[in-house]
One Martini backbone bead per residue (centre of mass of N, CA, C, O) as a GRO file, in nm:
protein
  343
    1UNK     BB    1   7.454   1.066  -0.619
    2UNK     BB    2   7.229   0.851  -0.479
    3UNK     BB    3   6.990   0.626  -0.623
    4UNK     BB    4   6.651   0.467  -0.710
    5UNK     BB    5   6.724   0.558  -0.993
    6UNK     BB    6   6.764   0.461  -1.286
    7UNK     BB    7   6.955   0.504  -1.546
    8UNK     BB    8   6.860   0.713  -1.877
    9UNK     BB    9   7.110   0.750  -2.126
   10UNK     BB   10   6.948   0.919  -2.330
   11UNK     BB   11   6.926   1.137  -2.116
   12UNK     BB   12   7.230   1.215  -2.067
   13UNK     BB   13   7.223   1.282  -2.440
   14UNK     BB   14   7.081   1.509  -2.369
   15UNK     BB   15   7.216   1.691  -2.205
   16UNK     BB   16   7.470   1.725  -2.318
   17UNK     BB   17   7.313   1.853  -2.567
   18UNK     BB   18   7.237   2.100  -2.353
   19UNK     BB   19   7.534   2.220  -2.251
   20UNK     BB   20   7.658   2.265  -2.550
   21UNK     BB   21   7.414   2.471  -2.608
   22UNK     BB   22   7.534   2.663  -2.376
   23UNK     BB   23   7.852   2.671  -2.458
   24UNK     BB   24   7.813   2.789  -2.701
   25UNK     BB   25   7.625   3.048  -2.665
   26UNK     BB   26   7.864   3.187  -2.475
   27UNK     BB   27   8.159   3.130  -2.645
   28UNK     BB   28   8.053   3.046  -2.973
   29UNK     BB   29   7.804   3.194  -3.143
   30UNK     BB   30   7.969   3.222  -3.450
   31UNK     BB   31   7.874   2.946  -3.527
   32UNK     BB   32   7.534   2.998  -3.489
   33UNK     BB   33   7.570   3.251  -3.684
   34UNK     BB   34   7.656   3.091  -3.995
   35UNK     BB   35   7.322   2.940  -3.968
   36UNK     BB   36   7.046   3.036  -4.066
   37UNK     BB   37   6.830   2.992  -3.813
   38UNK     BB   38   6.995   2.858  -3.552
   39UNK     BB   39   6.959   3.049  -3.296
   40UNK     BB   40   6.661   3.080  -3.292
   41UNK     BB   41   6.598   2.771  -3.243
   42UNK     BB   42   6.780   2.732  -3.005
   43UNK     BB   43   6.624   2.933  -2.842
   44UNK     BB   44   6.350   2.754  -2.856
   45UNK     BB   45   6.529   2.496  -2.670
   46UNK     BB   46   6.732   2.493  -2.456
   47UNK     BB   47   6.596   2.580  -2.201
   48UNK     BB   48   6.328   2.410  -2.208
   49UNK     BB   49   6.542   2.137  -2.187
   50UNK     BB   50   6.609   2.150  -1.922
   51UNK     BB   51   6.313   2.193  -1.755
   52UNK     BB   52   6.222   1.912  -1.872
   53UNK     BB   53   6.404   1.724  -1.761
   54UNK     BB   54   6.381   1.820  -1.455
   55UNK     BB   55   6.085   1.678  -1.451
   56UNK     BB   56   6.097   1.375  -1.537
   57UNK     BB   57   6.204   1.270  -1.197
   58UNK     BB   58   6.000   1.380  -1.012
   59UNK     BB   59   5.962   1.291  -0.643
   60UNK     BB   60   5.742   1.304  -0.351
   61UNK     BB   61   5.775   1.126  -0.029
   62UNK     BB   62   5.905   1.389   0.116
   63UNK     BB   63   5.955   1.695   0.170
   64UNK     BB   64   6.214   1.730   0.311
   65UNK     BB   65   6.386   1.567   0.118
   66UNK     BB   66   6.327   1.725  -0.093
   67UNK     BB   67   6.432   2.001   0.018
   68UNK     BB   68   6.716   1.892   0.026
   69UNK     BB   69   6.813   1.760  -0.243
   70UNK     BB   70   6.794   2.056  -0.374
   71UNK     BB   71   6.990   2.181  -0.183
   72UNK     BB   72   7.230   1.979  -0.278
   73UNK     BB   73   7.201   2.036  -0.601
   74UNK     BB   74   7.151   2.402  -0.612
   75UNK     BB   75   7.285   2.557  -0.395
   76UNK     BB   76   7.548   2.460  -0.337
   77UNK     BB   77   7.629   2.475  -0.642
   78UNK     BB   78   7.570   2.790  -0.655
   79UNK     BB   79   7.770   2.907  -0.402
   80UNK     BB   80   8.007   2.782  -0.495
   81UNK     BB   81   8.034   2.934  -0.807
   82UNK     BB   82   8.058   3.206  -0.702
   83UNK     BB   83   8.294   3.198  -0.528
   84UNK     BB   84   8.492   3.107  -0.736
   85UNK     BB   85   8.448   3.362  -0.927
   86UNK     BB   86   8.536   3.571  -0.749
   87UNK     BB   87   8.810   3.475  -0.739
   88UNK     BB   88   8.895   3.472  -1.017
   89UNK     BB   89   8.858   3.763  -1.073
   90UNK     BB   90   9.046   3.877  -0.839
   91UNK     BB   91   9.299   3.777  -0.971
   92UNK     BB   92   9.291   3.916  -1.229
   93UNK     BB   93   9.254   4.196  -1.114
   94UNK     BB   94   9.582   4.144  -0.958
   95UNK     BB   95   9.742   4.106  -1.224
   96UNK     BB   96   9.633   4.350  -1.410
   97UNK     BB   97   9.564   4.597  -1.229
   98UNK     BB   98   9.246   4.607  -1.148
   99UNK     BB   99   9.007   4.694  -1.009
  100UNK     BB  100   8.721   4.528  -0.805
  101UNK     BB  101   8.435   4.522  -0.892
  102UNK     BB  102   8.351   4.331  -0.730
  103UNK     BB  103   8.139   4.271  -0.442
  104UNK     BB  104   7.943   3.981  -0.440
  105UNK     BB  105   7.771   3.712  -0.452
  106UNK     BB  106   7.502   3.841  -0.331
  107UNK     BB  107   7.466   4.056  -0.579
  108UNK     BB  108   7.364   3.833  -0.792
  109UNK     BB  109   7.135   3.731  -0.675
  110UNK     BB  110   6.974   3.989  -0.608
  111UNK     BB  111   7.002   4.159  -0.887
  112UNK     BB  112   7.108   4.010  -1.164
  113UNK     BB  113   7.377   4.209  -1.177
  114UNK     BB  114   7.629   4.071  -1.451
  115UNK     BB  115   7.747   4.234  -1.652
  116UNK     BB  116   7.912   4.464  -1.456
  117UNK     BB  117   8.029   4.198  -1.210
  118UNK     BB  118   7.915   3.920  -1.347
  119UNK     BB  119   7.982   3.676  -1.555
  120UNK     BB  120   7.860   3.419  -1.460
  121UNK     BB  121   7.554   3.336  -1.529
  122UNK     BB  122   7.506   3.023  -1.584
  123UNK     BB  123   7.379   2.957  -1.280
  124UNK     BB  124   7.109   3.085  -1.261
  125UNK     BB  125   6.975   2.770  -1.340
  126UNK     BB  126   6.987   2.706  -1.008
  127UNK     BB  127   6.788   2.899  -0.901
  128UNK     BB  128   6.554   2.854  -1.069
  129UNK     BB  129   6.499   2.582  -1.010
  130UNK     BB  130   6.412   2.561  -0.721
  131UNK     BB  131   6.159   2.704  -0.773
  132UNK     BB  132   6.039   2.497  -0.985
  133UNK     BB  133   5.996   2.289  -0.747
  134UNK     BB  134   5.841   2.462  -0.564
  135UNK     BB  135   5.592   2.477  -0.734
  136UNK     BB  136   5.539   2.195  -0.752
  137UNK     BB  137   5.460   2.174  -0.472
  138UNK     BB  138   5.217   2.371  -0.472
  139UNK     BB  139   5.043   2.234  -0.692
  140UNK     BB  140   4.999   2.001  -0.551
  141UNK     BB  141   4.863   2.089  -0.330
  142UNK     BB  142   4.636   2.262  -0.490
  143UNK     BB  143   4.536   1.989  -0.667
  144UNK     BB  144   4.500   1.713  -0.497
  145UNK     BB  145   4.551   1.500  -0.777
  146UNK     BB  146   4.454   1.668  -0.979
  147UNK     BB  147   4.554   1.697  -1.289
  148UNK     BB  148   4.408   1.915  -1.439
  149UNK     BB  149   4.447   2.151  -1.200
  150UNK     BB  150   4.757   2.152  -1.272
  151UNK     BB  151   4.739   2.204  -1.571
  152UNK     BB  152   4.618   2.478  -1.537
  153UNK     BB  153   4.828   2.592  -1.349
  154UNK     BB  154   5.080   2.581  -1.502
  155UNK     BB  155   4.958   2.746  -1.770
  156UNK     BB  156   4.923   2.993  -1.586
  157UNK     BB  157   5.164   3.053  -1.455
  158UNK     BB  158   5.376   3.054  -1.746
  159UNK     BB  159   5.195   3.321  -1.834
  160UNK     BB  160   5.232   3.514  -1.677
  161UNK     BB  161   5.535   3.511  -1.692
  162UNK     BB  162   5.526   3.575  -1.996
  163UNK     BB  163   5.371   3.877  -1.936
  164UNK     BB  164   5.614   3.986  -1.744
  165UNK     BB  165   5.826   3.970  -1.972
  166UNK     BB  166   5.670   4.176  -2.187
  167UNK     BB  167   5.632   4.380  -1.942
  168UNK     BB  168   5.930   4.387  -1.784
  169UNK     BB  169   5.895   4.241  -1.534
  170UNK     BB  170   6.047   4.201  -1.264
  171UNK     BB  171   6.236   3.963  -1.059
  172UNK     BB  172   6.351   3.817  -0.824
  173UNK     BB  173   6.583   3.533  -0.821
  174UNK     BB  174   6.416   3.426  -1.098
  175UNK     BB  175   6.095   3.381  -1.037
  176UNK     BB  176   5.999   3.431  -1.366
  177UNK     BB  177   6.159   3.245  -1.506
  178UNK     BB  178   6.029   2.981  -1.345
  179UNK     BB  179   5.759   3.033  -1.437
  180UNK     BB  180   5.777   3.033  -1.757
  181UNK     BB  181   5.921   2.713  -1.720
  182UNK     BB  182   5.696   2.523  -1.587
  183UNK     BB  183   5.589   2.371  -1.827
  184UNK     BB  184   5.851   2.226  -1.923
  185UNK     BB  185   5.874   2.087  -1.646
  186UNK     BB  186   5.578   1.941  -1.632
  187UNK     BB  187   5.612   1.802  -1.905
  188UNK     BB  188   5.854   1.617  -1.842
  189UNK     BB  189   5.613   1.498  -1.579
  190UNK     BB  190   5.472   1.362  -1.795
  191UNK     BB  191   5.696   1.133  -1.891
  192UNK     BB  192   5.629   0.950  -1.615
  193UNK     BB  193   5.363   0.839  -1.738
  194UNK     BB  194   5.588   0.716  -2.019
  195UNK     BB  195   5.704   0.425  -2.040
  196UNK     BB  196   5.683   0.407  -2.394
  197UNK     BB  197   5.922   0.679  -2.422
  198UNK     BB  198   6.165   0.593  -2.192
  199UNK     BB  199   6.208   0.278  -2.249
  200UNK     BB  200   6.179   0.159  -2.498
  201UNK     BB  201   6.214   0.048  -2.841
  202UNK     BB  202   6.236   0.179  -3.123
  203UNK     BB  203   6.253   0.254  -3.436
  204UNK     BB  204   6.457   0.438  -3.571
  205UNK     BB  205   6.330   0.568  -3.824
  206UNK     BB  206   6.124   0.702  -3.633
  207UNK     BB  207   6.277   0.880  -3.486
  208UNK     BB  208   6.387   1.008  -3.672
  209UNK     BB  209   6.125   1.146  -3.786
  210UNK     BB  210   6.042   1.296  -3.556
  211UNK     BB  211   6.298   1.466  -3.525
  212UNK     BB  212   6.301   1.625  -3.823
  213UNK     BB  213   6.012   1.723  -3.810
  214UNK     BB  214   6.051   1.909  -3.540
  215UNK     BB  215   6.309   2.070  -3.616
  216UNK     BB  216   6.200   2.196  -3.871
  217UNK     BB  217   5.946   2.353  -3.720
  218UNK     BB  218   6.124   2.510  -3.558
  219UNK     BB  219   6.311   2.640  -3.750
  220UNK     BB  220   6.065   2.779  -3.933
  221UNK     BB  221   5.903   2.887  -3.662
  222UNK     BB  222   6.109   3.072  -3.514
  223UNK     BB  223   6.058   3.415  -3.350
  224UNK     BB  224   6.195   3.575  -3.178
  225UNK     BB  225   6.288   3.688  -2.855
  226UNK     BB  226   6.459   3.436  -2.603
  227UNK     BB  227   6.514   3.556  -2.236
  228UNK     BB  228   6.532   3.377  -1.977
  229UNK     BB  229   6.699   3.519  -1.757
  230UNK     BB  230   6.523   3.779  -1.813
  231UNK     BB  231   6.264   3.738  -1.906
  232UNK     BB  232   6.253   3.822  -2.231
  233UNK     BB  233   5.959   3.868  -2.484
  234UNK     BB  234   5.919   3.877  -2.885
  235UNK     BB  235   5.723   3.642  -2.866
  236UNK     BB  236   5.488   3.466  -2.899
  237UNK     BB  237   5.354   3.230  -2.722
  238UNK     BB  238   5.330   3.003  -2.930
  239UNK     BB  239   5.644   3.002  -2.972
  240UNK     BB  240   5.739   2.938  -2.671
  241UNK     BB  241   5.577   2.694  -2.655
  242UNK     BB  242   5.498   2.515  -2.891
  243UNK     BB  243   5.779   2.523  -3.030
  244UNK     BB  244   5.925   2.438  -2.826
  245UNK     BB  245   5.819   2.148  -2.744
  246UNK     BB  246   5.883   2.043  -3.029
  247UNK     BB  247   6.145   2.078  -3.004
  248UNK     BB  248   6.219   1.901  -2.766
  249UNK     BB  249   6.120   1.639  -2.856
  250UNK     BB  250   6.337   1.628  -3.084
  251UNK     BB  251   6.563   1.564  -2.911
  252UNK     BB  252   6.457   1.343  -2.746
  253UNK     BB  253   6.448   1.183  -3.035
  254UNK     BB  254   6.769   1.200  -3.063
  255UNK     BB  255   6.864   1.064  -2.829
  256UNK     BB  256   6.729   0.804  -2.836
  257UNK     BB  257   6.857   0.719  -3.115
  258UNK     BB  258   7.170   0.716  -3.010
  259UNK     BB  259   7.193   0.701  -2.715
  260UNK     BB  260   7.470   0.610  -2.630
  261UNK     BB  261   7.741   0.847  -2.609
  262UNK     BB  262   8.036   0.831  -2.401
  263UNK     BB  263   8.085   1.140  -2.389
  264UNK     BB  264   7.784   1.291  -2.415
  265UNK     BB  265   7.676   1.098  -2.137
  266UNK     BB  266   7.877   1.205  -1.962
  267UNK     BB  267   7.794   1.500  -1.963
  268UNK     BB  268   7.573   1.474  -1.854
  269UNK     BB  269   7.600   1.392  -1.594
  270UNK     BB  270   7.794   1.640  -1.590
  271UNK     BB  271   7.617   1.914  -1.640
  272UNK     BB  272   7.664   2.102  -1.387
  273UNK     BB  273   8.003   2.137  -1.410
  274UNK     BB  274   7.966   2.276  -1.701
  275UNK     BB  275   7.802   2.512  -1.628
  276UNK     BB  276   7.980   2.627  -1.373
  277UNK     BB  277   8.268   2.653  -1.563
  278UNK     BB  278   8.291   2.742  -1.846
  279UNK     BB  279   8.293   3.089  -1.799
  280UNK     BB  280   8.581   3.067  -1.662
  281UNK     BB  281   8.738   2.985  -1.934
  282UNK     BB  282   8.663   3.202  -2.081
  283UNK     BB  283   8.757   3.446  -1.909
  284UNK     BB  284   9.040   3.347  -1.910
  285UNK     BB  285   9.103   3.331  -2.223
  286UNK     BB  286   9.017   3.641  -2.277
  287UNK     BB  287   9.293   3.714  -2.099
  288UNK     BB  288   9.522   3.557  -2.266
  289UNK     BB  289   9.434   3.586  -2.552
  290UNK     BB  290   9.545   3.748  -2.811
  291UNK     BB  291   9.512   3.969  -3.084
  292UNK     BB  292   9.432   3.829  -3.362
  293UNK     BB  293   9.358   3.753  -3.733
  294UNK     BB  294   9.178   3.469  -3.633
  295UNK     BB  295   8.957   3.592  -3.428
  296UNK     BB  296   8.687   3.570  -3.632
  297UNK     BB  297   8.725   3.265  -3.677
  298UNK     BB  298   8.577   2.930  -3.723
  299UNK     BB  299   8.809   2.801  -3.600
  300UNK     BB  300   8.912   2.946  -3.371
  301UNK     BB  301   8.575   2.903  -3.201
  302UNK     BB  302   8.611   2.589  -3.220
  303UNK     BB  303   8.863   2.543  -3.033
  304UNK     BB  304   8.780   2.707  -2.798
  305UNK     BB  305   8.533   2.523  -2.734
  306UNK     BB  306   8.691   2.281  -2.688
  307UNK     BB  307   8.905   2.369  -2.482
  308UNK     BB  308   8.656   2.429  -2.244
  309UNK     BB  309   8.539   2.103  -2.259
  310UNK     BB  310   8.795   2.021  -2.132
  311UNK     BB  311   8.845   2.148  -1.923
  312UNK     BB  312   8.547   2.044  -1.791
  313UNK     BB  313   8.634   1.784  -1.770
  314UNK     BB  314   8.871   1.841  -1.560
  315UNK     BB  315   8.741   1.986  -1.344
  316UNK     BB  316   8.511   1.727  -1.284
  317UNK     BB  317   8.753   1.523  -1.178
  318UNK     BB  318   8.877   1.723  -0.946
  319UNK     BB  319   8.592   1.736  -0.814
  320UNK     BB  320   8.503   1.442  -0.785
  321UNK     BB  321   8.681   1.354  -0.584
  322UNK     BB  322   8.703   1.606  -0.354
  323UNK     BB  323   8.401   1.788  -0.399
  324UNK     BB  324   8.105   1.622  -0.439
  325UNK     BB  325   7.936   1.780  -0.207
  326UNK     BB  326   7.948   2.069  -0.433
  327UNK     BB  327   7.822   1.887  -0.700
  328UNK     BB  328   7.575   1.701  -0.652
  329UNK     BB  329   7.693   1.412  -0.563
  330UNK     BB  330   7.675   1.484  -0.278
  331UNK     BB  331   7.600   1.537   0.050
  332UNK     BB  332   7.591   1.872   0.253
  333UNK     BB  333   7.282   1.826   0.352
  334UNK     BB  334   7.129   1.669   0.603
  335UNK     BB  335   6.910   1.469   0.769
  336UNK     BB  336   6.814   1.308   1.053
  337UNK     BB  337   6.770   1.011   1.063
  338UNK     BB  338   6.487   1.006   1.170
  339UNK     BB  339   6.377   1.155   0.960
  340UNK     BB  340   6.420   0.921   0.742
  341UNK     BB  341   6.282   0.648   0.852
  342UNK     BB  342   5.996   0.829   0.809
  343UNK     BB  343   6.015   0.867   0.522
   0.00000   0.00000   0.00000
């Protein structure tokens, strides 16, 4: 999809690692329990950075084309891989001879019930997200340019989600995710009015300890179960907001300082196919792989991992040539030229 702002490569390398930090959690958790006090960090830091990164760009000269836009980024790249996941599910339920239980795409929307019917989760933070636009829009409103009054509905916004977590409130469609995740959205666009953090180029050294000790105190202070998805939290608020944050941080300034990486920055770019994508080649392959003595070593598990990122690799360029219009990268509903025009 094009787009009137430049791309900003450090940020694709910060995507790349956030997209892998979310694959490797899907496919081969046992890599990041091998390290203690890993998986812990780690999800103080992965979806937090998702939702930082999406709020860093967010411009709003017109709200049709804005939520068109959304529309044509997150829902229909969204209903193309549940429908995609149907499909490949239905194959394998009719290969194997077993029931086809699964029901319906909508069944996945309307209930979140994943567990038991719809295996590829990882696409939930694509409806999720269109919510924390949406939202974004609301306090707009709501703030009328006032930035305190903003930032204020954003963190009461965010508790509030933090509050109906802690004590298991479910919503539909994920919109209490979106709330609890909202600060973290805030916070990234927050960052469009930093542009000697965006833009600059520090010295190597700074960005350094900036990114290790961000990360170290991540990692020393994350505690209690952080479940995004669910929207489900063991941990202080302190712990999910001021730590994610410092985690987030730390990751923004390691990406700053690798800069361009040219593997982990194209991934980045297209981290939204391999989001889609990836939990598809983890389902074929624990069908079609058998039971080895093998199969608990980290060595297999990091194996999984590559075969995956390779397999979304490949499944990205036959998207991208095909289908770019399903995948967030063309539009596939357009507003009428003279509203274009106006806008």
């Amino acid at each position: 999809m094009k787009t009137d702002q430049p791309r900003i490569e450090w940020i694709d390398t910060a995507k790349g690692i956030c997209i892998l930090l979310v694959i490797i959690f899907h496919v081969s958790p046992e890599l990041l329990n091998a390290v203690e006090g890993l998986q812990e960090m780690l999800s103080s830091v992965r979806m937090p950075l998702y939702y930082s990164i999406a709020g860093v760009f967010i411009s709003v000269r017109s709200v049709p084309l804005f939520i068109e836009k959304k529309v044509n980024r997150l829902l229909v790249p969204y209903c193309f891989f549940v429908l995609i996941g149907a499909v490949i599910m239905f194959v394998l339920c009719h290969v194997e001879g077993t029931p086809f239980a699964y029901v319906s795409p909508l069944f996945f929307a309307f209930t979140e019930n994943s567990h038991q019917t719809y295996p590829f989760v990882a696409v939930w933070f694509l409806l999720s997200l269109f919510h924390t636009y949406l939202f974004f829009l609301l306090i707009r409103l709501l703030s009328r340019g006032k930035e305190k009054v903003a930032c204020l509905l954003a963190l009461s916004l965010s508790t509030l989600g933090y509050y109906l977590g802690t004590q298991v409130i479910r919503l539909p469609f994920f919109i209490d995710s979106s709330m609890t995740g909202f600060l973290f959205f805030y916070a990234g666009h927050q960052l469009r009015h930093r542009p000697l953090f965006l833009h600059s180029s520090e010295g190597r050294r700074p960005l350094f300890f900036k990114a290790l000790t961000a990360l170290l105190i991540t990692w020393f202070f994350s505690s209690g179960g952080k479940m995004f998805y669910m929207n489900e939290y063991s941990c202080s608020w302190v712990n999910l907001f001021v730590i994610g944050m410092i985690g987030v941080y730390g990751i923004l300034c390691l990406s700053k300082l690798l800069g361009k990486v040219p593997i982990l920055t194209k991934i980045g770019r297209y981290s939204i196919i391999y989001l889609g994508t990836h939990q598809y080649f983890q389902v074929i392959l624990t069908h079609l792989l058998p039971d080895t003595p093998f199969a608990d070593s980290l060595l297999f598990h990091a194996i999984i991992f590559l075969v995956v990122v390779a397999c979304c690799r490949l499944s990205s360029l036959l998207l991208l040539r095909y289908v770019p219009f399903l995948v967030a990268q063309e539009d596939f509903i357009a507003l009428r030229p003279l509203h274009r025009e106006k806008a």
